[in-house]
Structures are given as structure tokens and as C-alpha cells.
Amino acid sequence: MALTDVDIAQDHTLEPIQDIAAKLDIPAEALHPYGTDKAKVDPTKLPDRGKKGKLVLVTGISPTPAGEGKSTVLIGLADALSRLGHRAAAALREPSQGPVMGIKGGACGGGYSQIVPMADINLHFTGDFHAISAATNTLAALVDNHIHQGNRLNIDPRQVTWQRCIDVNDRALRGVVTGLGGRAHGVPAETSFTITAASEIMAVIGLADGLADLKERLAAITVGYTYDGEPVTAGELGAAGALTVLLKDAVLPNLVQTLGGTPAFVHGGPFANIAHGCNTLAATRAALDCADIVCTEAGFGSDLGAEKFFDIKSRAGDLDVAGTVVVATIRSLKYNGGVDRADLDAEDVDALARGVANLERHVENIRHFGVEPVVALNLFPSDTEAERRWMADWAREFGVELAEAEVWGKGGAGGEALAEKVLAGLGEGSHPIYDPADGVENAIERVAFLIYHAGRVEYSRRAEKDLAALKANGWDKLPVCISKTQYSFSDDPHALGAPENHTLHVRELVPRTGAGFVVALTGDVMTMPGLPKKPAAENIDIDADGRITGLF
Amino acid sequence: MALTDVDIAQDHTLEPIQDIAAKLDIPAEALHPYGTDKAKVDPTKLPDRGKKGKLVLVTGISPTPAGEGKSTVLIGLADALSRLGHRAAAALREPSQGPVMGIKGGACGGGYSQIVPMADINLHFTGDFHAISAATNTLAALVDNHIHQGNRLNIDPRQVTWQRCIDVNDRALRGVVTGLGGRAHGVPAETSFTITAASEIMAVIGLADGLADLKERLAAITVGYTYDGEPVTAGELGAAGALTVLLKDAVLPNLVQTLGGTPAFVHGGPFANIAHGCNTLAATRAALDCADIVCTEAGFGSDLGAEKFFDIKSRAGDLDVAGTVVVATIRSLKYNGGVDRADLDAEDVDALARGVANLERHVENIRHFGVEPVVALNLFPSDTEAERRWMADWAREFGVELAEAEVWGKGGAGGEALAEKVLAGLGEGSHPIYDPADGVENAIERVAFLIYHAGRVEYSRRAEKDLAALKANGWDKLPVCISKTQYSFSDDPHALGAPENHTLHVRELVPRTGAGFVVALTGDVMTMPGLPKKPAAENIDIDADGRITGLF
């Protein structure tokens, strides 16, 4: 029987986390071990090496059900760089626990390119998500308690925008009424829970620069509006200090290892759609402080995670991206070319030729940010010689570097060709594509026209009202986090390939004054997933000795 | 300015947790460090010393607003035993995070008798409460998803008894309607959240003996009933494996230290009212495996925590209690004697003489369990010579050992007199006061008549129906966990002192088939606290260097 990811991960002998830290000269006083194989790193205790590492951003084509293996390639690439003698590190997002119970499929890579301890990382890990839930829900309780206890701030109960969250896929919490049961039990309100990854506090953790900045951002969170329409902040409720205390450890990056023994900073997991979708700035910075080359990821493709990486995260953290990898698979390109999921095993060069348009668009998009990408072709057993040859020819003709990667089955050894091409192409001078000072509308247009290839942007009536409110509150010069389906460059998830001249529909503009950006919602966004008919939870088990099965 | 508890705790230099473990010869393979000053202990990796420690149970008189300092005395006693050269350990409950944000007052002792790192222990600690919340809420999502996805088990949505939980004081979650928004978003249901300490899974963790037993108990949890009135379990939903995986670390006892450097096992925090209210059996056992004398606590007085300690926890774990301490203060006895809270500083020997009846009842109660108690008089600066002399005379006349303790200000040094008396009185042969095989009604009567001094037990109509259902389902031979106000021996919180011949009103009988007991509700029970008008959260702060203020 084939080994599953969890088998491979559990059979692996991990290096003590102290040894992993030693590879990056992380001193003992900066390392807070959690068990023998996980640790938090205090960035304020890291020595100044007098130099920073080079940053490589791994992104992918538009995701398909065929699977691209972005995290797997990232981890394999980091291991390959280590094998080639470089002081490398990976920086990745933390997985959300809710989906683990829902649909099979992890967030720690796969095969022989995984981060470990995989089960722990996929579950509670070092408690960051739980701390974020606790802070989010404490703030919600403080808001409701304030209204209940006399409402000094004159908060309109119908205009409380702060939502509770929970790291469980629970569709029944999408629409709830709270505060029932009479006067002693609060003020009735219609509200909803999001999954923890969608809490603004997750985004705040993602961008915070130390405790003082964290507290300022938390204080700036808008929780709702008064009867007069004035915004009310967490700071006005006196909540910022307590929330910062709840998050004092969650703000520290976590250190684990890859199966190849490369240090991996795994920290923060904001929704890749309604938030910026990358690991924390703190983790990326800590990795750059310690390693010579750092491989990091952005959720989904160049139109979502990567765009936000350059326009939100890099801007906030003054990061320079030295190289970019766009991960593609022959299967997913064929899917983009119209092949049914069931038929992806069959050779189909014509479909590949049709679907490659999606990859081309992602390559061009990355170039808009001032970086020349390398295409990583993540090989699957079903890929044929003819298909692989076609891809090599395409790359030559299109004028982009392409490297095949076989990291799932071979780990770092299967990523060396990719690593060589990445190293050869390292540069500098990456940049965002808009200036927030030019306003929210400009930012949306720049992204829509340049990256999505939209022909026009249409605002709903609600969005127009939101825009007016943003201007009235002085929030219209913030960067924009566009929430769009990951399946298409357009806001129609069924428009695969590389659609042109479509209309981007902005439905709503949501200020995230703590995170420091405005979320522009296009299409429907579900911030609380549900469980499927047969939840993965039913297959998950553990024996009396602690051996886990059914976890991917 | 006087030092606060958090000042004292933060100024203290902690010993590395490895050094604390070494005091009990806990081997490295049994120790999973969490940072430098917290660890989890794997009981299966502890060596067999060929002997067990002696167990000392610390309980108190009926609690009053004057404060008794039960945890403080326990910690000071453990430190005193260490000072006297004994291989001592403490075993305590984990504090709940929700109340930390509500009302000032910690659960880690006070002054120079604290467990540390106090802020961490009071907040997320090692994540046990969060794991319990995650498991509780995952089970709730699985139940609702089952109904949503076709309801193979024929669960009656109106008879789902499983509640979600959260470790936040949030009154608005006491009464909620979930599943709103239409067909795609679940089945509407009226339900409520409890605080995490009140989840049955907390009680399960409290009594579980290793992973296999944990999984069995989780599988046995009743989540609701079918339309035909048949119970439905978590096991039938296929949830037991996944929940056990979520709880695999939460089931391991935590190790920290007292300010005196005594090892302290701090694990589990079941509601002291609707559950059995002691630290986990796993922690008590691990402590007894490693230490020669272990001081542990039970929530509230002899009528609540101690009764459940003997009748539920000791029975489940085959524990022998070698000694018992009943903590009292002159202030709280005067309060019991009718003195207003504002007047407790004034000498009042007459009030003391009236209030001591409460202490006498607790002493007698402990003797019913086959143990001779020592009274610890926890001194306050306001106690006068005359009052202290009166107490000494009372003890001589009543025939009980009494020792003064001054552990808040002096730590272990202030507990040596108490420690000497405890050591001198160690015995064996403690026992429960009823046999569950004689049925739930007998168990309730035994406790009501012998411990509460009730004259009769009255069942509501609801309770009578519940009793019939217990019998129909074969659950009427389980131990009984009586939920009663902690302020009185009766079910009337205003009947202070030592009321006689009252009627115990059993309102409801709730089967806890995973924990393995039946909860008998008397009076109102609030399983979700609210925040006060000025929540403690507003005073809690942290500076850029991580120094916390306002946390007690």
C-alpha cells in the first residue's frame, strides 16, 4: 500500500528544534521551544548579521481541482537550495484547523516535500489561531457588553461590524441571532461567525511589527458605528491592551523543519481571498535576518496572493523580492484547456496548448512587479514525454525559464534543477503597481486593468455608498485587498484560461482599519466553510500509542 | 506602592522547567517543554519508582466575598513541605481565560504563594482549553452537518443536547439561534454556548486514563436524541477518532513551578459546580508517581469539590486521600456570622463564634469520607489577637487540629506550622459515601442528608421525567455530580452558616455519558458568565518590552 503523507511524516525522524535553529545561528534566548520539534522565535533577540537574505516568492497558476502543489514545490525548492550548500529557509502560512476536518488535503506540502511535525502543524500547532480566535471573540464580547451595560459610546447595535470567529467549518454559524433570552442576557443581534483565518486580527498579526505596532493596529480596528454613523474603534472600548496581551505569543514566528532538515518559519494564515494571504511579515523578516535565501509563498496565483504580496505585504514591510517561481502542472494546464477532471491522465497536447494561456498571463503579471519569474513544472506520473517536450518548447518560445521539479517523490533532490535556475535569476528592484495615495478607485483600476485584464470596473450602489463613507472617514488612501475568486482572472469562477475585457464588479468596500487596508468584495465570498457529506473527520483516528491515521 | 500579584510573578526568576522536572526525576523523554518554564508530561514515559506519594486534599469553607485563599494556602503548603525537605508537588486546576477579562482575581494563588509563569497560566497556557473548545465545537459542527446532509441517524434537531463552547465571558451567547440564512446554511436551531470549563469534554479530560480511554469516553458522549427518543452518541457520528486527535496533547498534564520552586502539575479546569471541579486524574496520578507528597485542591468546599473528589474522582482513579486541609479565614467566618463586607476589618469575636458553624460542618463532612482534616487559618492583617486566640480555643474544644498560615506574605516559610500538622496527621482509608450501584436517587439522598444536612429531596416534574429516562437508558447507576450553589450547604445561596433540615430541590438530571456521571441540577446554574460594567480587560496592558500590567 502506498504511504500517505501522514505516514511519511510520522516515520521521519525529526532533528531537535535546537539543531534546526543552530543552522541559522538563532541563539537560545531567541528560541522558545514547544515540545522537541516546534519553537517560537523572538525576532527582537536575533543577532544582526549585517546582511539580509534574498527573498524568493513562490506563486502558481490559477488553481484547479487537478492540483498544482505550490507548497510542495516551495518546500522542495528550499530543500534543494540547502542541498546545494545554501543557508536556506522556508516561510509559509499556518494551516487552518477547520478544513482539516472537512476535506482531505493538507497545507504542509506533500510526499517527501513536507514540513513536519505535520499533524501538529495542521492541528493546534503553537496555538496562534486559538489566540486569534480568543482575541476576536473577547473583542466581540466587549462590544456587546458595552451596549448591554449602558452604551456610553452610543454604538448602534444594528451597525456592529465586528464578527466572532471559530476555527471550525461550521455552516450553521454563518447566520445567527445572539443575545436571546431576555434583558439579563444581552441585546439581541443578527450576526455571523467567520472562520478564524478570516478575522481581521489574523490580518493584523500578518502585518504587525512588534508589540507596540500590534497594539496600535488593534486599537485602530473599527468594531461598528454609532447611531450618528461615526466609527467606533477597539481602542475606544479600552480593549487594545488586553487583546495585545492575548496575542503576545501569537505574534512571534514559529520555527519547524522540512523533511530535508531546512528551517521553516510557519506563521500566520490569513484568508487568501478577503485578506492578503501570505505568512506574517514577522516570519519573513525573521527568516531574512537568519538565512541567505528564503522561499516564501502567496495564496493562489499572481492575481491574488502575489499581487497582494507586492502591493500590501512588501509595501508594509519594505521587502524586495529577488526572485519568483510560478508553479504549474501539465494536468492543471490541460484542465484550463478544457479537459474534464476524469480525463486528465490521458495525453492531450492540444489541451495543454490551449490552457497555457493561463500560465502566460501569470508570468506576465509577475513581470509587472519588476521580477522575472521562473516556471516550475511540477511533474506528475501521468505527464507524458510529448507533453513535457511541448512545455519546454513553449517556454523557449515564450521566453521564460522553465525547470521541471519532482519534489513530491524525491524531496530536495528533485528540486535542484529548479533551484539552479532560481539562483541564476536573482535580481532586485521589485515594486508595487499602484500608489495608495492615489486613492482606492485608482488602486482597484490598476489591479483590474493590468493584472486581471478587465475592460472596466463597475461599482454596485452599495459599493458607491461604501466609497463615500471611506472618503468621509479618511480611509480612501489605504491599499486595497481585492477579494476575487481564485479560479479565474475575472470575477466569474467559470472563466478559465486568460479572459480579456471582462467587467470587474465591486460589490462592497470594507474598511479594515487595524490591518490597514480596504477589502473590495467582488462576487460572493464565503468566510465560513461548511463540512461535506462525508467529513474527513470520520476517517481520522489515533491508536493508543498516538499513531495518527486518516489525516491526509 | 504595593506590589501586585503580577508584579511579584514577573519579577521572580523562574528555574528552567528541566530543573523543576529533575526534582521529581522526570526523564527528558517524558517532558515536552513549552517555552522555558512550562512543559507537558507524558505519564506513559514516567519510570516506576515502586511507590506512590501521599495525597493531601485542600478544600475550604463555603466561599464568601471576603476570600479564603484556598489556592494560595495549597501552594504555600506545598512550598512549606519542600522547605521541610520533602519531595513535594502541587496539583491544581487550570484557570479559565474568560473570567480573567471580566473580574479581577486570578486562579494561580497570590502574593508569595503563586504558581508561575502566572500570566501564561492564566491565559492560553499550553492550549488545553483551546483544544477542548475545538473538540467541542467540531462535534457540534459534525452534528449539525449530519442533520443538514440527510440525517441518516434520524436526529431530532429539537433534541440536540450538545452545545458549543468558548472560553470568553459572553452573555450574548447564552441564547442563540443558528443555521439562519436559508437552505444552504444549515438547519435553524435554538441553542447556546457554555464557557469551555462547562463542556462535557473538559470533564472527560478530567477523568480520562490515556488515549484509548479518552477515545472510549468521547465515543460515549450523548449529543442528542432521535425522533424516537433514542440517544445518539459521538461514536455513532464517527467523531471519536478525530476528537481524540484534537485532544492528544490536551490530555497530557502540564508542569510548572511555584514561587518556592516546587513542581506544580496544573491540568484541567472543569466547572466546580456542574462538573467535578478538580484538576485531572492524569495530573494527580503523575504527581503521585513522582512526588512523595502531593497537595491538590477541590473546587469550593466539602459539600461541592471535596464530595465530588471522593465520590467521583477518587472512585474513578482509585485514589486514597491521606490528609485533608480545610481553609478558613477569620474574615470569612465573621461574614458567615452576619458581618457586612464593609465591616470585616473590625474585631468581632461574637460574629466569629456565630460563623464558625460553617467551618464545623465542613470538618464533620470531611470525616464522613474517612479522613481527619486539619484546619488552616489563613491569616489577614486585619485579624486581631483576640480573634486568633478564640479560634485556637475553638479548635481545642471542637477537637480538630488548627494551624495558622501566613503564606500570602511569606510564601512557604509561612506554611511550615501547617505542613507539620498535615504531616503528623497523614493516614489512609478514605472512601466515598455511596455506591452508584444503589442508583441515582440513593446517591442524591446520601449526599443531601449526610453532607448538606437536608431534611428531604424534592424532584421537579422535569427531574422525575429525567429519572425515568435515565432508567430507560441504563444510566441510573452512574455517580451523581450535584450542581448546587457554593455559597450555602443548601440550594439557597443566602442560607449561610450551617443550615439544617432544608429541602434540596432537584430540577433536572442531565446524563454525561462521556464523563460517566449524571449531573443533578438544583437551583439556577449559569454556564456562561457575563462581563461586568467595567471589565478587567480595560485595565490589562502590556508595554513594548512585554511587561504586563493590570492582570490581577
mmCIF file with all atom_site columns, N, CA, C and O in Angstrom, chain A residues 271-297:
data_model
loop_
_atom_site.group_PDB
_atom_site.id
_atom_site.type_symbol
_atom_site.label_atom_id
_atom_site.label_alt_id
_atom_site.label_comp_id
_atom_site.label_asym_id
_atom_site.label_entity_id
_atom_site.label_seq_id
_atom_site.pdbx_PDB_ins_code
_atom_site.Cartn_x
_atom_site.Cartn_y
_atom_site.Cartn_z
_atom_site.occupancy
_atom_site.B_iso_or_equiv
_atom_site.pdbx_formal_charge
_atom_site.auth_seq_id
_atom_site.auth_comp_id
_atom_site.auth_asym_id
_atom_site.auth_atom_id
_atom_site.pdbx_PDB_model_num
ATOM 1   N N  . PHE A 1 271 ? -6.861  34.424 5.323  1.00 0.00 ? 271 PHE A N  1
ATOM 2   C CA . PHE A 1 271 ? -7.648  34.031 4.158  1.00 0.00 ? 271 PHE A CA 1
ATOM 3   C C  . PHE A 1 271 ? -6.999  34.614 2.911  1.00 0.00 ? 271 PHE A C  1
ATOM 4   O O  . PHE A 1 271 ? -6.744  35.805 2.823  1.00 0.00 ? 271 PHE A O  1
ATOM 5   N N  . ALA A 1 272 ? -6.759  33.744 1.929  1.00 0.00 ? 272 ALA A N  1
ATOM 6   C CA . ALA A 1 272 ? -6.041  34.199 0.729  1.00 0.00 ? 272 ALA A CA 1
ATOM 7   C C  . ALA A 1 272 ? -6.946  35.002 -0.176 1.00 0.00 ? 272 ALA A C  1
ATOM 8   O O  . ALA A 1 272 ? -6.559  35.389 -1.253 1.00 0.00 ? 272 ALA A O  1
ATOM 9   N N  . ASN A 1 273 ? -8.153  35.285 0.261  1.00 0.00 ? 273 ASN A N  1
ATOM 10  C CA . ASN A 1 273 ? -9.124  35.902 -0.608 1.00 0.00 ? 273 ASN A CA 1
ATOM 11  C C  . ASN A 1 273 ? -9.546  37.255 -0.035 1.00 0.00 ? 273 ASN A C  1
ATOM 12  O O  . ASN A 1 273 ? -9.243  38.298 -0.598 1.00 0.00 ? 273 ASN A O  1
ATOM 13  N N  . ILE A 1 274 ? -10.154 37.222 1.139  1.00 0.00 ? 274 ILE A N  1
ATOM 14  C CA . ILE A 1 274 ? -10.560 38.502 1.732  1.00 0.00 ? 274 ILE A CA 1
ATOM 15  C C  . ILE A 1 274 ? -9.426  39.168 2.497  1.00 0.00 ? 274 ILE A C  1
ATOM 16  O O  . ILE A 1 274 ? -9.573  40.280 2.983  1.00 0.00 ? 274 ILE A O  1
ATOM 17  N N  . ALA A 1 275 ? -8.278  38.473 2.657  1.00 0.00 ? 275 ALA A N  1
ATOM 18  C CA . ALA A 1 275 ? -7.135  39.134 3.276  1.00 0.00 ? 275 ALA A CA 1
ATOM 19  C C  . ALA A 1 275 ? -5.938  38.923 2.363  1.00 0.00 ? 275 ALA A C  1
ATOM 20  O O  . ALA A 1 275 ? -6.087  38.461 1.243  1.00 0.00 ? 275 ALA A O  1
ATOM 21  N N  . HIS A 1 276 ? -4.738  39.253 2.841  1.00 0.00 ? 276 HIS A N  1
ATOM 22  C CA . HIS A 1 276 ? -3.615  39.295 1.912  1.00 0.00 ? 276 HIS A CA 1
ATOM 23  C C  . HIS A 1 276 ? -2.977  37.931 1.674  1.00 0.00 ? 276 HIS A C  1
ATOM 24  O O  . HIS A 1 276 ? -2.181  37.785 0.748  1.00 0.00 ? 276 HIS A O  1
ATOM 25  N N  . GLY A 1 277 ? -3.333  36.922 2.482  1.00 0.00 ? 277 GLY A N  1
ATOM 26  C CA . GLY A 1 277 ? -2.997  35.551 2.109  1.00 0.00 ? 277 GLY A CA 1
ATOM 27  C C  . GLY A 1 277 ? -1.540  35.152 2.073  1.00 0.00 ? 277 GLY A C  1
ATOM 28  O O  . GLY A 1 277 ? -1.157  34.300 1.271  1.00 0.00 ? 277 GLY A O  1
ATOM 29  N N  . CYS A 1 278 ? -0.709  35.739 2.912  1.00 0.00 ? 278 CYS A N  1
ATOM 30  C CA . CYS A 1 278 ? 0.684   35.287 2.972  1.00 0.00 ? 278 CYS A CA 1
ATOM 31  C C  . CYS A 1 278 ? 1.021   35.037 4.446  1.00 0.00 ? 278 CYS A C  1
ATOM 32  O O  . CYS A 1 278 ? 0.302   35.461 5.336  1.00 0.00 ? 278 CYS A O  1
ATOM 33  N N  . ASN A 1 279 ? 2.159   34.390 4.677  1.00 0.00 ? 279 ASN A N  1
ATOM 34  C CA . ASN A 1 279 ? 2.608   34.245 6.059  1.00 0.00 ? 279 ASN A CA 1
ATOM 35  C C  . ASN A 1 279 ? 2.941   35.640 6.599  1.00 0.00 ? 279 ASN A C  1
ATOM 36  O O  . ASN A 1 279 ? 3.001   36.622 5.854  1.00 0.00 ? 279 ASN A O  1
ATOM 37  N N  . THR A 1 280 ? 3.192   35.732 7.898  1.00 0.00 ? 280 THR A N  1
ATOM 38  C CA . THR A 1 280 ? 3.386   37.049 8.503  1.00 0.00 ? 280 THR A CA 1
ATOM 39  C C  . THR A 1 280 ? 4.660   37.725 8.011  1.00 0.00 ? 280 THR A C  1
ATOM 40  O O  . THR A 1 280 ? 5.647   37.070 7.674  1.00 0.00 ? 280 THR A O  1
ATOM 41  N N  . LEU A 1 281 ? 4.596   39.015 8.030  1.00 0.00 ? 281 LEU A N  1
ATOM 42  C CA . LEU A 1 281 ? 5.775   39.839 7.775  1.00 0.00 ? 281 LEU A CA 1
ATOM 43  C C  . LEU A 1 281 ? 6.850   39.505 8.815  1.00 0.00 ? 281 LEU A C  1
ATOM 44  O O  . LEU A 1 281 ? 8.040   39.427 8.491  1.00 0.00 ? 281 LEU A O  1
ATOM 45  N N  . ALA A 1 282 ? 6.437   39.283 10.042 1.00 0.00 ? 282 ALA A N  1
ATOM 46  C CA . ALA A 1 282 ? 7.393   38.972 11.107 1.00 0.00 ? 282 ALA A CA 1
ATOM 47  C C  . ALA A 1 282 ? 8.186   37.716 10.770 1.00 0.00 ? 282 ALA A C  1
ATOM 48  O O  . ALA A 1 282 ? 9.407   37.650 10.987 1.00 0.00 ? 282 ALA A O  1
ATOM 49  N N  . ALA A 1 283 ? 7.511   36.702 10.224 1.00 0.00 ? 283 ALA A N  1
ATOM 50  C CA . ALA A 1 283 ? 8.187   35.453 9.888  1.00 0.00 ? 283 ALA A CA 1
ATOM 51  C C  . ALA A 1 283 ? 9.132   35.653 8.703  1.00 0.00 ? 283 ALA A C  1
ATOM 52  O O  . ALA A 1 283 ? 10.269  35.168 8.714  1.00 0.00 ? 283 ALA A O  1
ATOM 53  N N  . THR A 1 284 ? 8.650   36.358 7.697  1.00 0.00 ? 284 THR A N  1
ATOM 54  C CA . THR A 1 284 ? 9.502   36.593 6.520  1.00 0.00 ? 284 THR A CA 1
ATOM 55  C C  . THR A 1 284 ? 10.747  37.375 6.931  1.00 0.00 ? 284 THR A C  1
ATOM 56  O O  . THR A 1 284 ? 11.876  37.054 6.547  1.00 0.00 ? 284 THR A O  1
ATOM 57  N N  . ARG A 1 285 ? 10.542  38.384 7.760  1.00 0.00 ? 285 ARG A N  1
ATOM 58  C CA . ARG A 1 285 ? 11.683  39.191 8.210  1.00 0.00 ? 285 ARG A CA 1
ATOM 59  C C  . ARG A 1 285 ? 12.649  38.378 9.062  1.00 0.00 ? 285 ARG A C  1
ATOM 60  O O  . ARG A 1 285 ? 13.871  38.503 8.920  1.00 0.00 ? 285 ARG A O  1
ATOM 61  N N  . ALA A 1 286 ? 12.115  37.578 9.967  1.00 0.00 ? 286 ALA A N  1
ATOM 62  C CA . ALA A 1 286 ? 12.985  36.754 10.812 1.00 0.00 ? 286 ALA A CA 1
ATOM 63  C C  . ALA A 1 286 ? 13.791  35.805 9.940  1.00 0.00 ? 286 ALA A C  1
ATOM 64  O O  . ALA A 1 286 ? 14.994  35.613 10.149 1.00 0.00 ? 286 ALA A O  1
ATOM 65  N N  . ALA A 1 287 ? 13.138  35.226 8.929  1.00 0.00 ? 287 ALA A N  1
ATOM 66  C CA . ALA A 1 287 ? 13.842  34.308 8.034  1.00 0.00 ? 287 ALA A CA 1
ATOM 67  C C  . ALA A 1 287 ? 14.943  35.037 7.275  1.00 0.00 ? 287 ALA A C  1
ATOM 68  O O  . ALA A 1 287 ? 16.066  34.530 7.141  1.00 0.00 ? 287 ALA A O  1
ATOM 69  N N  . LEU A 1 288 ? 14.630  36.240 6.803  1.00 0.00 ? 288 LEU A N  1
ATOM 70  C CA . LEU A 1 288 ? 15.636  37.015 6.061  1.00 0.00 ? 288 LEU A CA 1
ATOM 71  C C  . LEU A 1 288 ? 16.785  37.448 6.966  1.00 0.00 ? 288 LEU A C  1
ATOM 72  O O  . LEU A 1 288 ? 17.926  37.586 6.525  1.00 0.00 ? 288 LEU A O  1
ATOM 73  N N  . ASP A 1 289 ? 16.482  37.672 8.231  1.00 0.00 ? 289 ASP A N  1
ATOM 74  C CA . ASP A 1 289 ? 17.523  38.039 9.193  1.00 0.00 ? 289 ASP A CA 1
ATOM 75  C C  . ASP A 1 289 ? 18.522  36.897 9.372  1.00 0.00 ? 289 ASP A C  1
ATOM 76  O O  . ASP A 1 289 ? 19.695  37.136 9.666  1.00 0.00 ? 289 ASP A O  1
ATOM 77  N N  . CYS A 1 290 ? 18.037  35.654 9.245  1.00 0.00 ? 290 CYS A N  1
ATOM 78  C CA . CYS A 1 290 ? 18.853  34.493 9.603  1.00 0.00 ? 290 CYS A CA 1
ATOM 79  C C  . CYS A 1 290 ? 19.410  33.731 8.408  1.00 0.00 ? 290 CYS A C  1
ATOM 80  O O  . CYS A 1 290 ? 20.460  33.104 8.516  1.00 0.00 ? 290 CYS A O  1
ATOM 81  N N  . ALA A 1 291 ? 18.675  33.709 7.320  1.00 0.00 ? 291 ALA A N  1
ATOM 82  C CA . ALA A 1 291 ? 19.057  32.847 6.193  1.00 0.00 ? 291 ALA A CA 1
ATOM 83  C C  . ALA A 1 291 ? 19.545  33.691 5.024  1.00 0.00 ? 291 ALA A C  1
ATOM 84  O O  . ALA A 1 291 ? 19.250  34.882 4.931  1.00 0.00 ? 291 ALA A O  1
ATOM 85  N N  . ASP A 1 292 ? 20.281  33.040 4.106  1.00 0.00 ? 292 ASP A N  1
ATOM 86  C CA . ASP A 1 292 ? 20.768  33.758 2.927  1.00 0.00 ? 292 ASP A CA 1
ATOM 87  C C  . ASP A 1 292 ? 19.747  33.771 1.807  1.00 0.00 ? 292 ASP A C  1
ATOM 88  O O  . ASP A 1 292 ? 19.746  34.669 0.975  1.00 0.00 ? 292 ASP A O  1
ATOM 89  N N  . ILE A 1 293 ? 18.900  32.728 1.798  1.00 0.00 ? 293 ILE A N  1
ATOM 90  C CA . ILE A 1 293 ? 17.857  32.699 0.781  1.00 0.00 ? 293 ILE A CA 1
ATOM 91  C C  . ILE A 1 293 ? 16.587  32.124 1.399  1.00 0.00 ? 293 ILE A C  1
ATOM 92  O O  . ILE A 1 293 ? 16.632  31.122 2.107  1.00 0.00 ? 293 ILE A O  1
ATOM 93  N N  . VAL A 1 294 ? 15.492  32.825 1.200  1.00 0.00 ? 294 VAL A N  1
ATOM 94  C CA . VAL A 1 294 ? 14.222  32.469 1.848  1.00 0.00 ? 294 VAL A CA 1
ATOM 95  C C  . VAL A 1 294 ? 13.155  32.256 0.775  1.00 0.00 ? 294 VAL A C  1
ATOM 96  O O  . VAL A 1 294 ? 12.923  33.138 -0.048 1.00 0.00 ? 294 VAL A O  1
ATOM 97  N N  . CYS A 1 295 ? 12.533  31.072 0.799  1.00 0.00 ? 295 CYS A N  1
ATOM 98  C CA . CYS A 1 295 ? 11.439  30.788 -0.136 1.00 0.00 ? 295 CYS A CA 1
ATOM 99  C C  . CYS A 1 295 ? 10.125  30.991 0.585  1.00 0.00 ? 295 CYS A C  1
ATOM 100 O O  . CYS A 1 295 ? 9.873   30.370 1.614  1.00 0.00 ? 295 CYS A O  1
ATOM 101 N N  . THR A 1 296 ? 9.288   31.856 0.048  1.00 0.00 ? 296 THR A N  1
ATOM 102 C CA . THR A 1 296 ? 8.008   32.120 0.695  1.00 0.00 ? 296 THR A CA 1
ATOM 103 C C  . THR A 1 296 ? 6.887   32.005 -0.321 1.00 0.00 ? 296 THR A C  1
ATOM 104 O O  . THR A 1 296 ? 7.134   31.940 -1.522 1.00 0.00 ? 296 THR A O  1
ATOM 105 N N  . GLU A 1 297 ? 5.653   31.967 0.164  1.00 0.00 ? 297 GLU A N  1
ATOM 106 C CA . GLU A 1 297 ? 4.527   31.727 -0.742 1.00 0.00 ? 297 GLU A CA 1
ATOM 107 C C  . GLU A 1 297 ? 3.493   32.827 -0.608 1.00 0.00 ? 297 GLU A C  1
ATOM 108 O O  . GLU A 1 297 ? 3.469   33.589 0.351  1.00 0.00 ? 297 GLU A O  1
#
